[in-house]
CSV table of C-alpha atoms and ligand atoms in Angstrom, one decimal:
chain,number,residue,atom,x,y,z
A,1,MET,CA,0.0,0.0,0.0
A,2,ASN,CA,1.1,3.5,-0.8
A,3,GLU,CA,1.2,5.1,2.7
A,4,ALA,CA,1.6,8.7,1.5
A,5,LYS,CA,-1.4,9.2,-0.7
A,6,GLY,CA,-3.3,5.9,-0.4
A,7,THR,CA,-5.5,4.4,-3.0
A,8,ALA,CA,-8.1,6.3,-5.2
A,9,LEU,CA,-11.1,4.4,-6.4
A,10,ILE,CA,-12.4,5.9,-9.6
A,11,THR,CA,-15.7,4.8,-11.2
A,12,GLY,CA,-16.1,5.1,-15.0
A,13,ALA,CA,-12.4,4.9,-15.4
A,14,SER,CA,-12.4,2.9,-18.7
A,15,SER,CA,-12.7,6.0,-20.8
A,16,GLY,CA,-13.1,9.8,-21.0
A,17,ILE,CA,-12.9,11.9,-17.8
A,18,GLY,CA,-12.4,8.9,-15.5
A,19,ALA,CA,-9.4,7.5,-17.5
A,20,ILE,CA,-7.7,10.9,-17.2
A,21,TYR,CA,-8.4,11.1,-13.5
A,22,ALA,CA,-6.7,7.7,-13.2
A,23,ASP,CA,-3.6,8.9,-15.1
A,24,ARG,CA,-3.3,12.2,-13.1
A,25,LEU,CA,-3.9,10.7,-9.7
A,26,ALA,CA,-1.4,8.0,-10.4
A,27,ARG,CA,1.1,10.7,-11.3
A,28,GLN,CA,0.3,12.4,-8.0
A,29,GLY,CA,1.3,9.2,-6.2
A,30,TYR,CA,-2.0,7.4,-5.7
A,31,ASP,CA,-2.5,3.7,-6.2
A,32,LEU,CA,-5.7,3.0,-8.1
A,33,ILE,CA,-8.8,0.9,-8.2
A,34,LEU,CA,-10.5,1.4,-11.5
A,35,VAL,CA,-14.2,0.5,-12.0
A,36,ALA,CA,-16.3,0.2,-15.1
A,37,ARG,CA,-18.1,-2.5,-17.1
A,38,ASN,CA,-15.7,-3.0,-20.0
A,39,ALA,CA,-12.9,-5.2,-18.6
A,40,ASP,CA,-10.7,-4.9,-21.7
A,41,LYS,CA,-10.8,-1.1,-21.8
A,42,LEU,CA,-10.1,-1.0,-18.1
A,43,GLY,CA,-7.2,-3.4,-18.5
A,44,ARG,CA,-5.7,-1.2,-21.3
A,45,VAL,CA,-6.0,2.0,-19.2
A,46,ALA,CA,-4.5,0.2,-16.2
A,47,LYS,CA,-1.5,-1.2,-18.2
A,48,THR,CA,-0.6,2.1,-19.6
A,49,ILE,CA,-0.7,3.9,-16.3
A,50,GLN,CA,1.3,1.1,-14.6
A,51,GLU,CA,4.0,1.3,-17.2
A,52,GLN,CA,4.2,5.0,-17.1
A,53,THR,CA,4.0,5.6,-13.4
A,54,GLY,CA,4.9,2.4,-11.7
A,55,ARG,CA,1.9,2.7,-9.3
A,56,LYS,CA,-0.3,-0.2,-8.3
A,57,VAL,CA,-3.4,-0.3,-10.5
A,58,GLU,CA,-6.3,-2.8,-9.9
A,59,THR,CA,-9.3,-3.1,-12.1
A,60,VAL,CA,-12.8,-4.1,-11.1
A,61,ALA,CA,-15.3,-4.9,-13.9
A,62,ALA,CA,-18.7,-4.0,-12.5
A,63,ASP,CA,-22.0,-2.7,-13.8
A,64,LEU,CA,-22.9,0.0,-11.2
A,65,GLY,CA,-26.5,-0.2,-12.4
A,66,ASP,CA,-26.6,-3.9,-11.1
A,67,ALA,CA,-27.3,-4.2,-7.4
A,68,ARG,CA,-24.9,-7.1,-6.8
A,69,ASP,CA,-22.0,-5.6,-8.7
A,70,LEU,CA,-22.6,-2.3,-6.9
A,71,ARG,CA,-22.7,-4.0,-3.5
A,72,ALA,CA,-19.3,-5.6,-4.2
A,73,VAL,CA,-17.8,-2.1,-4.9
A,74,GLU,CA,-19.5,-0.8,-1.8
A,75,ASP,CA,-18.0,-3.6,0.3
A,76,ARG,CA,-14.5,-2.8,-1.1
A,77,LEU,CA,-14.9,0.9,-0.2
A,78,SER,CA,-16.1,0.2,3.3
A,79,GLY,CA,-13.6,-2.6,4.0
A,80,ASP,CA,-10.4,-1.4,2.5
A,81,ALA,CA,-8.6,1.0,4.9
A,82,GLY,CA,-6.1,1.9,2.1
A,83,ILE,CA,-8.7,3.8,0.1
A,84,THR,CA,-8.4,7.5,0.7
A,85,MET,CA,-10.2,9.0,-2.3
A,86,LEU,CA,-13.4,8.1,-4.1
A,87,VAL,CA,-14.1,9.7,-7.6
A,88,ASN,CA,-17.7,9.2,-8.3
A,89,ASN,CA,-17.4,9.8,-12.1
A,90,ALA,CA,-19.4,7.0,-13.9
A,91,GLY,CA,-22.4,8.5,-15.5
A,92,ILE,CA,-24.5,8.6,-18.6
A,93,GLY,CA,-26.5,11.3,-20.3
A,94,SER,CA,-29.1,11.9,-22.9
A,95,THR,CA,-30.0,14.7,-25.3
A,96,ALA,CA,-33.5,13.3,-25.9
A,97,GLN,CA,-36.4,15.6,-25.2
A,98,THR,CA,-39.2,14.4,-22.8
A,99,LEU,CA,-41.7,13.6,-25.6
A,100,GLU,CA,-39.2,11.3,-27.4
A,101,ALA,CA,-37.2,9.8,-24.5
A,102,ASP,CA,-37.5,6.2,-23.5
A,103,VAL,CA,-38.6,6.0,-19.8
A,104,ASP,CA,-36.6,2.8,-19.2
A,105,ALA,CA,-33.4,4.5,-20.4
A,106,MET,CA,-34.2,7.4,-18.0
A,107,SER,CA,-34.6,4.9,-15.2
A,108,ALA,CA,-31.2,3.3,-16.0
A,109,MET,CA,-29.7,6.8,-16.0
A,110,VAL,CA,-31.2,7.6,-12.5
A,111,SER,CA,-29.9,4.2,-11.3
A,112,LEU,CA,-26.3,5.0,-12.3
A,113,ASN,CA,-26.1,8.8,-11.9
A,114,VAL,CA,-28.0,8.9,-8.6
A,115,ASN,CA,-28.4,5.6,-6.9
A,116,ALA,CA,-24.8,4.2,-7.5
A,117,LEU,CA,-23.2,7.6,-6.6
A,118,MET,CA,-25.3,7.8,-3.4
A,119,ARG,CA,-24.6,4.2,-2.3
A,120,LEU,CA,-20.8,4.4,-3.0
A,121,SER,CA,-20.7,7.7,-1.0
A,122,TYR,CA,-22.6,6.0,1.9
A,123,ALA,CA,-20.0,3.2,1.8
A,124,ALA,CA,-17.0,5.6,1.8
A,125,VAL,CA,-18.3,8.3,4.3
A,126,PRO,CA,-18.2,6.2,7.5
A,127,ALA,CA,-14.8,4.8,6.6
A,128,PHE,CA,-13.3,8.1,5.8
A,129,ALA,CA,-14.9,10.0,8.7
A,130,GLY,CA,-13.7,7.2,11.1
A,131,ARG,CA,-10.1,7.7,9.9
A,132,GLY,CA,-10.5,11.5,9.9
A,133,ARG,CA,-9.2,11.5,6.4
A,134,GLY,CA,-10.5,11.1,2.9
A,135,THR,CA,-11.7,12.8,-0.3
A,136,ILE,CA,-14.9,12.4,-2.3
A,137,VAL,CA,-15.0,13.9,-5.8
A,138,ASN,CA,-18.5,13.9,-7.3
A,139,ILE,CA,-18.8,14.6,-11.0
A,140,ALA,CA,-22.0,16.6,-11.6
A,141,SER,CA,-22.4,18.8,-14.7
A,142,ILE,CA,-23.4,22.4,-15.5
A,143,VAL,CA,-26.9,21.1,-16.1
A,144,ALA,CA,-27.2,20.8,-12.3
A,145,VAL,CA,-27.9,24.6,-12.5
A,146,ALA,CA,-28.9,24.8,-16.1
A,147,PRO,CA,-31.4,21.9,-16.6
A,148,GLU,CA,-32.9,23.5,-19.7
A,149,VAL,CA,-29.8,22.7,-21.7
A,150,LEU,CA,-30.1,18.9,-22.2
A,151,ASN,CA,-32.5,16.1,-21.2
A,152,GLY,CA,-34.5,17.0,-18.1
A,153,VAL,CA,-33.9,13.7,-16.2
A,154,TYR,CA,-30.1,14.1,-16.9
A,155,GLY,CA,-30.3,17.6,-15.4
A,156,GLY,CA,-32.2,16.2,-12.4
A,157,THR,CA,-29.6,13.5,-11.7
A,158,LYS,CA,-26.9,16.1,-11.7
A,159,ALA,CA,-28.9,18.5,-9.5
A,160,PHE,CA,-29.1,15.6,-7.1
A,161,VAL,CA,-25.3,15.2,-7.2
A,162,LEU,CA,-24.9,18.9,-6.4
A,163,ALA,CA,-27.5,19.0,-3.6
A,164,PHE,CA,-26.2,15.8,-2.1
A,165,SER,CA,-22.6,17.1,-2.2
A,166,GLN,CA,-23.7,20.3,-0.6
A,167,ASN,CA,-25.2,18.4,2.3
A,168,LEU,CA,-22.1,16.1,2.6
A,169,ARG,CA,-19.9,19.1,2.8
A,170,HIS,CA,-22.1,20.7,5.5
A,171,GLU,CA,-22.5,17.5,7.6
A,172,LEU,CA,-18.8,16.4,7.3
A,173,ALA,CA,-17.2,19.8,7.8
A,174,ALA,CA,-15.6,18.8,11.1
A,175,THR,CA,-14.5,15.3,10.1
A,176,GLY,CA,-11.5,15.9,8.0
A,177,VAL,CA,-13.3,14.5,4.9
A,178,GLN,CA,-13.0,16.8,1.9
A,179,ILE,CA,-15.9,17.0,-0.6
A,180,GLN,CA,-15.6,18.5,-4.1
A,181,VAL,CA,-18.3,18.6,-6.7
A,182,VAL,CA,-17.2,19.3,-10.3
A,183,LEU,CA,-19.6,20.8,-12.8
A,184,PRO,CA,-18.1,20.2,-16.3
A,185,GLY,CA,-19.6,21.9,-19.3
A,186,ALA,CA,-19.5,20.1,-22.7
A,187,THR,CA,-16.4,17.9,-22.7
A,188,ALA,CA,-15.0,16.0,-25.7
A,189,THR,CA,-15.6,12.3,-24.7
A,190,ASP,CA,-17.6,9.3,-25.8
A,191,PHE,CA,-20.4,10.7,-23.6
A,192,TRP,CA,-21.9,12.6,-26.5
A,193,ASP,CA,-22.2,9.6,-28.8
A,194,ILE,CA,-23.8,7.6,-26.1
A,195,ALA,CA,-26.1,10.5,-25.2
A,196,GLY,CA,-27.4,10.8,-28.8
A,197,THR,CA,-25.6,13.9,-30.2
A,198,PRO,CA,-22.0,13.5,-31.5
A,199,VAL,CA,-19.7,16.1,-29.9
A,200,GLU,CA,-18.7,17.3,-33.4
A,201,HIS,CA,-22.2,18.8,-33.7
A,202,LEU,CA,-21.5,21.2,-30.9
A,203,PRO,CA,-19.9,24.6,-31.4
A,204,GLY,CA,-16.2,24.2,-30.8
A,205,GLU,CA,-16.1,27.2,-28.5
A,206,ILE,CA,-18.2,25.5,-25.9
A,207,VAL,CA,-16.4,22.2,-25.8
A,208,MET,CA,-13.4,21.6,-23.5
A,209,ARG,CA,-10.8,18.9,-23.9
A,210,ALA,CA,-11.1,16.1,-21.3
A,211,ASP,CA,-7.5,16.5,-20.1
A,212,ASP,CA,-8.0,20.3,-19.6
A,213,LEU,CA,-11.2,19.6,-17.7
A,214,VAL,CA,-9.5,17.1,-15.3
A,215,ASP,CA,-6.4,19.2,-14.8
A,216,ALA,CA,-8.7,22.2,-13.9
A,217,ALA,CA,-10.8,20.1,-11.6
A,218,LEU,CA,-7.7,18.8,-9.8
A,219,ALA,CA,-6.4,22.4,-9.5
A,220,GLY,CA,-9.8,23.3,-7.9
A,221,LEU,CA,-9.3,20.3,-5.5
A,222,ALA,CA,-5.9,21.6,-4.6
A,223,ARG,CA,-7.4,25.0,-3.9
A,224,GLU,CA,-9.8,23.1,-1.5
A,225,GLU,CA,-12.8,24.4,-3.6
A,226,PHE,CA,-16.1,22.9,-2.9
A,227,ALA,CA,-17.7,23.5,-6.3
A,228,THR,CA,-15.4,23.6,-9.4
A,229,ILE,CA,-16.8,24.8,-12.7
A,230,PRO,CA,-13.8,24.7,-15.1
A,231,GLY,CA,-15.6,26.5,-17.9
A,232,LEU,CA,-16.8,29.4,-15.8
A,233,HIS,CA,-14.4,32.2,-16.2
A,234,ASP,CA,-16.0,34.8,-14.0
A,235,GLU,CA,-15.9,33.1,-10.5
A,236,SER,CA,-18.1,35.8,-9.0
A,237,ARG,CA,-21.1,34.5,-11.0
A,238,TRP,CA,-21.0,31.3,-8.8
A,239,GLU,CA,-20.3,33.3,-5.6
A,240,VAL,CA,-23.3,35.6,-6.2
A,241,PHE,CA,-25.5,32.6,-7.0
A,242,GLU,CA,-24.4,30.7,-3.9
A,243,ALA,CA,-24.8,33.8,-1.7
A,244,ALA,CA,-28.3,34.4,-2.9
A,245,ARG,CA,-29.2,30.7,-2.2
A,246,GLN,CA,-27.8,30.9,1.3
A,247,ALA,CA,-29.5,34.2,2.1
A,248,MET,CA,-32.8,32.8,1.0
A,249,ALA,CA,-32.3,29.5,2.9
A,250,GLY,CA,-33.1,31.0,6.3
A,251,GLU,CA,-36.4,32.5,5.0
A,252,LEU,CA,-38.0,29.5,3.2
A,253,SER,CA,-39.8,27.8,6.2
A,254,THR,CA,-42.3,29.9,8.2
A,255,SER,CA,-45.5,29.3,10.1
A,256,MET,CA,-47.7,31.6,7.9
A,257,PRO,CA,-48.3,31.6,4.2
A,258,ALA,CA,-46.8,34.6,2.5
A,259,ALA,CA,-49.0,37.7,2.1
A,260,ARG,CA,-49.3,37.1,-1.7
A,261,TYR,CA,-51.2,33.9,-1.1
A,262,ARG,CA,-53.3,35.2,1.8
A,263,THR,CA,-54.5,38.0,-0.5
A,264,LEU,CA,-56.3,35.5,-2.8
A,265,GLU,CA,-57.9,33.7,0.2
A,266,GLY,CA,-59.1,37.1,1.5
A,267,ALA,CA,-60.7,38.0,-1.8
A,268,ALA,CA,-62.6,34.7,-2.0
A,269,SER,CA,-64.3,35.0,1.4
B,301,NAP,P1,-17.6,8.5,-21.1
B,301,NAP,O1,-16.4,8.7,-21.8
B,301,NAP,O2,-18.8,7.9,-21.8
B,301,NAP,O3,-17.3,7.7,-19.7
B,301,NAP,C1,-18.3,7.2,-18.9
B,301,NAP,C2,-17.7,6.1,-18.1
B,301,NAP,O4,-18.7,5.6,-17.2
B,301,NAP,C3,-17.1,5.0,-18.8
B,301,NAP,O5,-15.9,4.6,-18.2
B,301,NAP,C4,-18.1,3.9,-18.7
B,301,NAP,O6,-17.4,2.6,-18.9
B,301,NAP,C5,-18.7,4.1,-17.3
B,301,NAP,N1,-20.0,3.6,-17.2
B,301,NAP,C6,-21.1,3.8,-17.9
B,301,NAP,N2,-22.1,3.1,-17.5
B,301,NAP,C7,-21.6,2.3,-16.4
B,301,NAP,C8,-22.2,1.4,-15.6
B,301,NAP,N3,-23.5,1.0,-15.7
B,301,NAP,N4,-21.4,0.8,-14.6
B,301,NAP,C9,-20.1,1.1,-14.5
B,301,NAP,N5,-19.5,2.1,-15.2
B,301,NAP,C10,-20.3,2.7,-16.2
B,301,NAP,O7,-18.1,9.9,-20.6
B,301,NAP,P2,-17.4,11.1,-19.7
B,301,NAP,O8,-17.7,12.4,-20.4
B,301,NAP,O9,-16.0,10.7,-19.3
B,301,NAP,O10,-18.4,11.1,-18.4
B,301,NAP,C11,-17.9,11.0,-17.1
B,301,NAP,C12,-18.8,11.8,-16.2
B,301,NAP,O11,-18.8,13.2,-16.6
B,301,NAP,C13,-20.3,11.4,-16.2
B,301,NAP,O12,-20.8,11.4,-14.9
B,301,NAP,C14,-20.9,12.5,-17.0
B,301,NAP,O13,-22.3,12.7,-16.7
B,301,NAP,C15,-20.0,13.7,-16.6
B,301,NAP,N6,-20.1,14.8,-17.5
B,301,NAP,C16,-19.7,14.7,-18.8
B,301,NAP,C17,-19.7,15.8,-19.6
B,301,NAP,C18,-19.4,15.8,-21.1
B,301,NAP,O14,-19.7,16.7,-21.8
B,301,NAP,N7,-18.6,14.7,-21.5
B,301,NAP,C19,-20.3,17.1,-19.1
B,301,NAP,C20,-20.7,17.1,-17.8
B,301,NAP,C21,-20.6,16.1,-17.0
B,301,NAP,P3,-18.0,1.3,-19.4
B,301,NAP,O15,-18.8,1.6,-20.6
B,301,NAP,O16,-16.8,0.4,-19.6
B,301,NAP,O17,-18.9,0.8,-18.2
Protein backbone atom coordinates (compact mmCIF):
# COMPACT_ATOMS: atom_id res chain seq x y z
CA MET A 1 0.00 0.00 0.00
CA ASN A 2 1.13 3.52 -0.76
CA GLU A 3 1.19 5.14 2.70
CA ALA A 4 1.58 8.73 1.53
CA LYS A 5 -1.44 9.18 -0.74
CA GLY A 6 -3.25 5.88 -0.39
CA THR A 7 -5.54 4.46 -3.04
CA ALA A 8 -8.07 6.29 -5.20
CA LEU A 9 -11.14 4.37 -6.36
CA ILE A 10 -12.42 5.87 -9.62
CA THR A 11 -15.69 4.83 -11.23
CA GLY A 12 -16.14 5.10 -14.97
CA ALA A 13 -12.38 4.87 -15.44
CA SER A 14 -12.39 2.91 -18.72
CA SER A 15 -12.67 6.05 -20.87
CA GLY A 16 -13.11 9.82 -20.98
CA ILE A 17 -12.87 11.91 -17.83
CA GLY A 18 -12.41 8.91 -15.51
CA ALA A 19 -9.45 7.51 -17.45
CA ILE A 20 -7.74 10.91 -17.23
CA TYR A 21 -8.40 11.15 -13.50
CA ALA A 22 -6.72 7.74 -13.24
CA ASP A 23 -3.63 8.95 -15.11
CA ARG A 24 -3.34 12.21 -13.16
CA LEU A 25 -3.94 10.68 -9.72
CA ALA A 26 -1.34 7.97 -10.39
CA ARG A 27 1.14 10.70 -11.32
CA GLN A 28 0.31 12.41 -8.00
CA GLY A 29 1.28 9.19 -6.20
CA TYR A 30 -2.04 7.41 -5.67
CA ASP A 31 -2.46 3.70 -6.22
CA LEU A 32 -5.66 3.02 -8.12
CA ILE A 33 -8.78 0.87 -8.19
CA LEU A 34 -10.47 1.41 -11.55
CA VAL A 35 -14.15 0.50 -11.95
CA ALA A 36 -16.29 0.24 -15.12
CA ARG A 37 -18.12 -2.45 -17.11
CA ASN A 38 -15.67 -2.99 -19.97
CA ALA A 39 -12.85 -5.17 -18.59
CA ASP A 40 -10.73 -4.93 -21.76
CA LYS A 41 -10.78 -1.15 -21.83
CA LEU A 42 -10.10 -0.99 -18.10
CA GLY A 43 -7.17 -3.37 -18.55
CA ARG A 44 -5.67 -1.19 -21.29
CA VAL A 45 -5.99 1.98 -19.18
CA ALA A 46 -4.45 0.19 -16.19
CA LYS A 47 -1.53 -1.25 -18.18
CA THR A 48 -0.57 2.12 -19.65
CA ILE A 49 -0.71 3.85 -16.27
CA GLN A 50 1.25 1.09 -14.56
CA GLU A 51 3.97 1.26 -17.21
CA GLN A 52 4.18 5.04 -17.10
CA THR A 53 3.97 5.63 -13.34
CA GLY A 54 4.91 2.36 -11.64
CA ARG A 55 1.89 2.69 -9.36
CA LYS A 56 -0.29 -0.24 -8.32
CA VAL A 57 -3.44 -0.33 -10.47
CA GLU A 58 -6.26 -2.79 -9.90
CA THR A 59 -9.31 -3.13 -12.12
CA VAL A 60 -12.83 -4.12 -11.08
CA ALA A 61 -15.29 -4.91 -13.88
CA ALA A 62 -18.68 -3.96 -12.48
CA ASP A 63 -22.00 -2.70 -13.77
CA LEU A 64 -22.93 -0.07 -11.20
CA GLY A 65 -26.53 -0.25 -12.38
CA ASP A 66 -26.61 -3.85 -11.12
CA ALA A 67 -27.33 -4.20 -7.39
CA ARG A 68 -24.94 -7.13 -6.85
CA ASP A 69 -22.00 -5.56 -8.70
CA LEU A 70 -22.65 -2.28 -6.92
CA ARG A 71 -22.67 -3.99 -3.52
CA ALA A 72 -19.26 -5.55 -4.24
CA VAL A 73 -17.77 -2.10 -4.87
CA GLU A 74 -19.51 -0.73 -1.76
CA ASP A 75 -17.97 -3.56 0.29
CA ARG A 76 -14.54 -2.75 -1.09
CA LEU A 77 -14.94 0.93 -0.19
CA SER A 78 -16.10 0.25 3.35
CA GLY A 79 -13.63 -2.56 4.03
CA ASP A 80 -10.34 -1.41 2.46
CA ALA A 81 -8.57 0.96 4.86
CA GLY A 82 -6.08 1.90 2.14
CA ILE A 83 -8.71 3.79 0.12
CA THR A 84 -8.36 7.54 0.70
CA MET A 85 -10.21 8.95 -2.30
CA LEU A 86 -13.44 8.15 -4.14
CA VAL A 87 -14.05 9.72 -7.54
CA ASN A 88 -17.75 9.22 -8.35
CA ASN A 89 -17.43 9.77 -12.09
CA ALA A 90 -19.38 6.98 -13.85
CA GLY A 91 -22.43 8.47 -15.48
CA ILE A 92 -24.51 8.55 -18.63
CA GLY A 93 -26.49 11.35 -20.25
CA SER A 94 -29.13 11.93 -22.86
CA THR A 95 -29.98 14.67 -25.28
CA ALA A 96 -33.51 13.27 -25.91
CA GLN A 97 -36.43 15.57 -25.18
CA THR A 98 -39.18 14.38 -22.82
CA LEU A 99 -41.67 13.59 -25.63
CA GLU A 100 -39.20 11.29 -27.38
CA ALA A 101 -37.18 9.81 -24.50
CA ASP A 102 -37.49 6.14 -23.49
CA VAL A 103 -38.55 6.01 -19.84
CA ASP A 104 -36.61 2.77 -19.19
CA ALA A 105 -33.44 4.51 -20.39
CA MET A 106 -34.28 7.36 -18.02
CA SER A 107 -34.59 4.89 -15.14
CA ALA A 108 -31.23 3.34 -16.00
CA MET A 109 -29.70 6.82 -15.97
CA VAL A 110 -31.17 7.56 -12.52
CA SER A 111 -29.91 4.22 -11.28
CA LEU A 112 -26.30 4.97 -12.31
CA ASN A 113 -26.07 8.75 -11.87
CA VAL A 114 -28.02 8.91 -8.60
CA ASN A 115 -28.36 5.54 -6.89
CA ALA A 116 -24.83 4.23 -7.51
CA LEU A 117 -23.21 7.56 -6.60
CA MET A 118 -25.29 7.75 -3.41
CA ARG A 119 -24.59 4.17 -2.33
CA LEU A 120 -20.85 4.43 -3.00
CA SER A 121 -20.74 7.68 -1.01
CA TYR A 122 -22.60 6.00 1.85
CA ALA A 123 -20.00 3.22 1.81
CA ALA A 124 -17.06 5.62 1.81
CA VAL A 125 -18.26 8.29 4.27
CA PRO A 126 -18.21 6.25 7.52
CA ALA A 127 -14.82 4.75 6.61
CA PHE A 128 -13.30 8.14 5.76
CA ALA A 129 -14.90 9.95 8.70
CA GLY A 130 -13.76 7.21 11.09
CA ARG A 131 -10.16 7.70 9.95
CA GLY A 132 -10.49 11.51 9.92
CA ARG A 133 -9.18 11.54 6.38
CA GLY A 134 -10.47 11.10 2.84
CA THR A 135 -11.67 12.86 -0.28
CA ILE A 136 -14.87 12.40 -2.26
CA VAL A 137 -15.02 13.95 -5.74
CA ASN A 138 -18.50 13.89 -7.26
CA ILE A 139 -18.77 14.60 -10.98
CA ALA A 140 -21.96 16.58 -11.59
CA SER A 141 -22.46 18.83 -14.64
CA ILE A 142 -23.36 22.41 -15.47
CA VAL A 143 -26.88 21.07 -16.14
CA ALA A 144 -27.22 20.82 -12.34
CA VAL A 145 -27.85 24.57 -12.45
CA ALA A 146 -28.92 24.80 -16.11
CA PRO A 147 -31.40 21.90 -16.57
CA GLU A 148 -32.94 23.46 -19.68
CA VAL A 149 -29.77 22.69 -21.67
CA LEU A 150 -30.08 18.89 -22.20
CA ASN A 151 -32.46 16.10 -21.19
CA GLY A 152 -34.45 16.95 -18.05
CA VAL A 153 -33.85 13.68 -16.24
CA TYR A 154 -30.12 14.04 -16.85
CA GLY A 155 -30.30 17.57 -15.40
CA GLY A 156 -32.26 16.21 -12.44
CA THR A 157 -29.66 13.54 -11.72
CA LYS A 158 -26.89 16.13 -11.72
CA ALA A 159 -28.93 18.51 -9.53
CA PHE A 160 -29.10 15.57 -7.10
CA VAL A 161 -25.31 15.23 -7.22
CA LEU A 162 -24.90 18.93 -6.44
CA ALA A 163 -27.48 18.98 -3.61
CA PHE A 164 -26.18 15.74 -2.08
CA SER A 165 -22.62 17.08 -2.20
CA GLN A 166 -23.71 20.35 -0.58
CA ASN A 167 -25.22 18.39 2.29
CA LEU A 168 -22.16 16.12 2.62
CA ARG A 169 -19.87 19.13 2.81
CA HIS A 170 -22.11 20.65 5.49
CA GLU A 171 -22.46 17.49 7.59
CA LEU A 172 -18.83 16.39 7.29
CA ALA A 173 -17.22 19.80 7.85
CA ALA A 174 -15.61 18.77 11.14
CA THR A 175 -14.54 15.25 10.14
CA GLY A 176 -11.47 15.87 7.98
CA VAL A 177 -13.28 14.52 4.91
CA GLN A 178 -12.98 16.79 1.86
CA ILE A 179 -15.93 17.00 -0.55
CA GLN A 180 -15.64 18.45 -4.03
CA VAL A 181 -18.33 18.64 -6.69
CA VAL A 182 -17.23 19.25 -10.28
CA LEU A 183 -19.57 20.82 -12.83
CA PRO A 184 -18.11 20.19 -16.30
CA GLY A 185 -19.59 21.87 -19.33
CA ALA A 186 -19.48 20.08 -22.67
CA THR A 187 -16.35 17.92 -22.69
CA ALA A 188 -14.99 15.97 -25.66
CA THR A 189 -15.58 12.32 -24.68
CA ASP A 190 -17.65 9.33 -25.81
CA PHE A 191 -20.41 10.69 -23.55
CA TRP A 192 -21.95 12.59 -26.45
CA ASP A 193 -22.21 9.63 -28.84
CA ILE A 194 -23.85 7.59 -26.09
CA ALA A 195 -26.14 10.51 -25.17
CA GLY A 196 -27.38 10.82 -28.76
CA THR A 197 -25.56 13.86 -30.21
CA PRO A 198 -21.97 13.53 -31.52
CA VAL A 199 -19.69 16.11 -29.89
CA GLU A 200 -18.70 17.34 -33.38
CA HIS A 201 -22.23 18.76 -33.68
CA LEU A 202 -21.53 21.23 -30.86
CA PRO A 203 -19.89 24.62 -31.44
CA GLY A 204 -16.17 24.21 -30.78
CA GLU A 205 -16.05 27.22 -28.45
CA ILE A 206 -18.23 25.50 -25.84
CA VAL A 207 -16.35 22.16 -25.81
CA MET A 208 -13.40 21.55 -23.46
CA ARG A 209 -10.75 18.87 -23.92
CA ALA A 210 -11.11 16.14 -21.29
CA ASP A 211 -7.52 16.48 -20.08
CA ASP A 212 -7.96 20.25 -19.60
CA LEU A 213 -11.18 19.57 -17.70
CA VAL A 214 -9.55 17.10 -15.31
CA ASP A 215 -6.42 19.22 -14.78
CA ALA A 216 -8.66 22.19 -13.91
CA ALA A 217 -10.80 20.07 -11.58
CA LEU A 218 -7.66 18.85 -9.78
CA ALA A 219 -6.41 22.43 -9.51
CA GLY A 220 -9.76 23.26 -7.87
CA LEU A 221 -9.32 20.33 -5.48
CA ALA A 222 -5.85 21.56 -4.56
CA ARG A 223 -7.40 25.00 -3.85
CA GLU A 224 -9.81 23.15 -1.53
CA GLU A 225 -12.76 24.42 -3.55
CA PHE A 226 -16.13 22.86 -2.94
CA ALA A 227 -17.70 23.54 -6.34
CA THR A 228 -15.40 23.58 -9.34
CA ILE A 229 -16.76 24.81 -12.67
CA PRO A 230 -13.80 24.66 -15.07
CA GLY A 231 -15.55 26.47 -17.93
CA LEU A 232 -16.84 29.40 -15.84
CA HIS A 233 -14.35 32.24 -16.24
CA ASP A 234 -16.04 34.79 -13.97
CA GLU A 235 -15.87 33.10 -10.54
CA SER A 236 -18.04 35.82 -8.99
CA ARG A 237 -21.05 34.44 -10.94
CA TRP A 238 -21.05 31.32 -8.77
CA GLU A 239 -20.31 33.26 -5.60
CA VAL A 240 -23.31 35.57 -6.17
CA PHE A 241 -25.55 32.58 -7.01
CA GLU A 242 -24.45 30.72 -3.89
CA ALA A 243 -24.76 33.80 -1.65
CA ALA A 244 -28.34 34.38 -2.91
CA ARG A 245 -29.22 30.73 -2.20
CA GLN A 246 -27.79 30.87 1.32
CA ALA A 247 -29.48 34.21 2.07
CA MET A 248 -32.84 32.77 0.99
CA ALA A 249 -32.35 29.47 2.87
CA GLY A 250 -33.17 30.96 6.27
CA GLU A 251 -36.43 32.47 5.03
CA LEU A 252 -37.98 29.47 3.26
CA SER A 253 -39.83 27.80 6.13
CA THR A 254 -42.29 29.88 8.19
CA SER A 255 -45.56 29.23 10.05
CA MET A 256 -47.67 31.59 7.92
CA PRO A 257 -48.30 31.56 4.16
CA ALA A 258 -46.74 34.58 2.47
CA ALA A 259 -48.94 37.69 2.05
CA ARG A 260 -49.29 37.14 -1.72
CA TYR A 261 -51.18 33.88 -1.06
CA ARG A 262 -53.28 35.26 1.81
CA THR A 263 -54.52 38.05 -0.49
CA LEU A 264 -56.26 35.51 -2.80
CA GLU A 265 -57.88 33.72 0.16
CA GLY A 266 -59.14 37.04 1.57
CA ALA A 267 -60.68 38.03 -1.79
CA ALA A 268 -62.62 34.73 -2.01
CA SER A 269 -64.27 35.00 1.46
P1 LIG B 1 -17.64 8.53 -21.07
O1 LIG B 1 -16.35 8.67 -21.80
O2 LIG B 1 -18.82 7.92 -21.76
O3 LIG B 1 -17.33 7.75 -19.71
C1 LIG B 1 -18.34 7.18 -18.90
C2 LIG B 1 -17.69 6.12 -18.03
O4 LIG B 1 -18.71 5.56 -17.20
C3 LIG B 1 -17.07 5.01 -18.83
O5 LIG B 1 -15.86 4.61 -18.22
C4 LIG B 1 -18.10 3.89 -18.74
O6 LIG B 1 -17.42 2.65 -18.84
C5 LIG B 1 -18.65 4.14 -17.35
N1 LIG B 1 -19.98 3.56 -17.19
C6 LIG B 1 -21.09 3.79 -17.94
N2 LIG B 1 -22.11 3.04 -17.51
C7 LIG B 1 -21.64 2.33 -16.44
C8 LIG B 1 -22.21 1.37 -15.56
N3 LIG B 1 -23.49 0.98 -15.69
N4 LIG B 1 -21.43 0.83 -14.58
C9 LIG B 1 -20.14 1.20 -14.46
N5 LIG B 1 -19.54 2.11 -15.25
C10 LIG B 1 -20.29 2.66 -16.24
O7 LIG B 1 -18.14 9.95 -20.57
P2 LIG B 1 -17.44 11.10 -19.69
O8 LIG B 1 -17.71 12.37 -20.36
O9 LIG B 1 -16.05 10.73 -19.34
O10 LIG B 1 -18.39 11.03 -18.40
C11 LIG B 1 -17.89 10.98 -17.09
C12 LIG B 1 -18.80 11.79 -16.18
O11 LIG B 1 -18.75 13.17 -16.57
C13 LIG B 1 -20.28 11.41 -16.22
O12 LIG B 1 -20.81 11.40 -14.90
C14 LIG B 1 -20.93 12.54 -17.01
O13 LIG B 1 -22.28 12.74 -16.66
C15 LIG B 1 -20.05 13.70 -16.59
N6 LIG B 1 -20.10 14.85 -17.51
C16 LIG B 1 -19.70 14.73 -18.79
C17 LIG B 1 -19.77 15.83 -19.63
C18 LIG B 1 -19.34 15.77 -21.08
O14 LIG B 1 -19.67 16.71 -21.82
N7 LIG B 1 -18.63 14.74 -21.50
C19 LIG B 1 -20.26 17.06 -19.15
C20 LIG B 1 -20.68 17.13 -17.82
C21 LIG B 1 -20.59 16.03 -17.00
P3 LIG B 1 -18.04 1.26 -19.36
O15 LIG B 1 -18.82 1.56 -20.61
O16 LIG B 1 -16.83 0.43 -19.56
O17 LIG B 1 -18.90 0.77 -18.25
